[in-house]
Amino acid sequence: MTRIALIGAGGKMGFRLSRNLKGSEFTVDHVEVSEAGRGRLSQELSIDCVDAERAVPNADVVILAVPDTLVGKISHQLSPMMESGTMVITLDAAAPFAGHLPERDDLIYFVTHPCHPPIFNDETDLEAKKDYFGGLKATQHIVSALMQGPEESFELGERIARTIYAPVGRSHRVSVDEMALLEPGLSETVCATLLAVMREAMDEVVARGVSQQCARDFLLGHMNILSAVIFDEQPGAFSDACNKAIENGKPMLMRDDWKKVFEPEEIAESIRRIT
């Protein structure tokens, strides 16, 4: 049976993993330094924690459920305890992409990240529909990369990824570089930024006299149908007036060279700032 050392088991993301790994096919040693995290694991999941010095040397897999800014520091602290052939799993591509993992050719590095439940889905259960983050009730898709290690290691890494992010639909295999394009590039630099702008636009409409509820209903309703057409969820075409508004609005809102955010040096700089 595969033995996992879960580092940061009582943290924001670590607790989610602890919950999904409980009762799974894997044996898990939970490592958490904070008293609050240890207490939550004990009270809500009946899980007792152990020290890293006990968990890591016996682990087949070490999962780093810690903030991006700490992945480098913690992985280097734990590296001397890891046996050759240990798989190290990170939950984001930032630190691996930036070269923050220990330079050990005898370790396996696996990176995995959730796509989160999609806007367009088949969920009918109310709890699943309200599981916006994923990993609880709603089905989500995932991306994974085998950064280094033998090809046969991917199967184990993906099996663990499907467990910690369950329920999972599609599992996409990508490279670490491709994962960095997806995040922070696509999901944060572009998507989160434009959504923040849309919220600011809604607030501006409210400031100019429209009621907050009316503006919110109007924006979210249009976001739904416009997204369905743009992302080919539903056949259709925009009106001539809408197409003209897009044609006129894009140069007012977007720089001509905005796609340079996906250039390797821009991705690297974005990741440098967050790690």
Tab-separated table of C-alpha atoms in Angstrom, residues 17 89 97 118 140 195 239 247 260:
chain	number	residue	atom	x	y	z
A	17	LEU	CA	-6.855	16.760	0.834
A	89	ILE	CA	3.759	16.173	-5.370
A	97	PHE	CA	8.521	26.170	-12.826
A	118	PRO	CA	-16.986	24.393	-14.788
A	140	GLN	CA	-14.174	18.890	-11.736
A	195	LEU	CA	-13.629	39.382	-14.106
A	239	SER	CA	-26.491	40.473	-32.902
A	247	GLU	CA	-15.390	45.900	-32.110
A	260	LYS	CA	2.406	39.118	-24.563
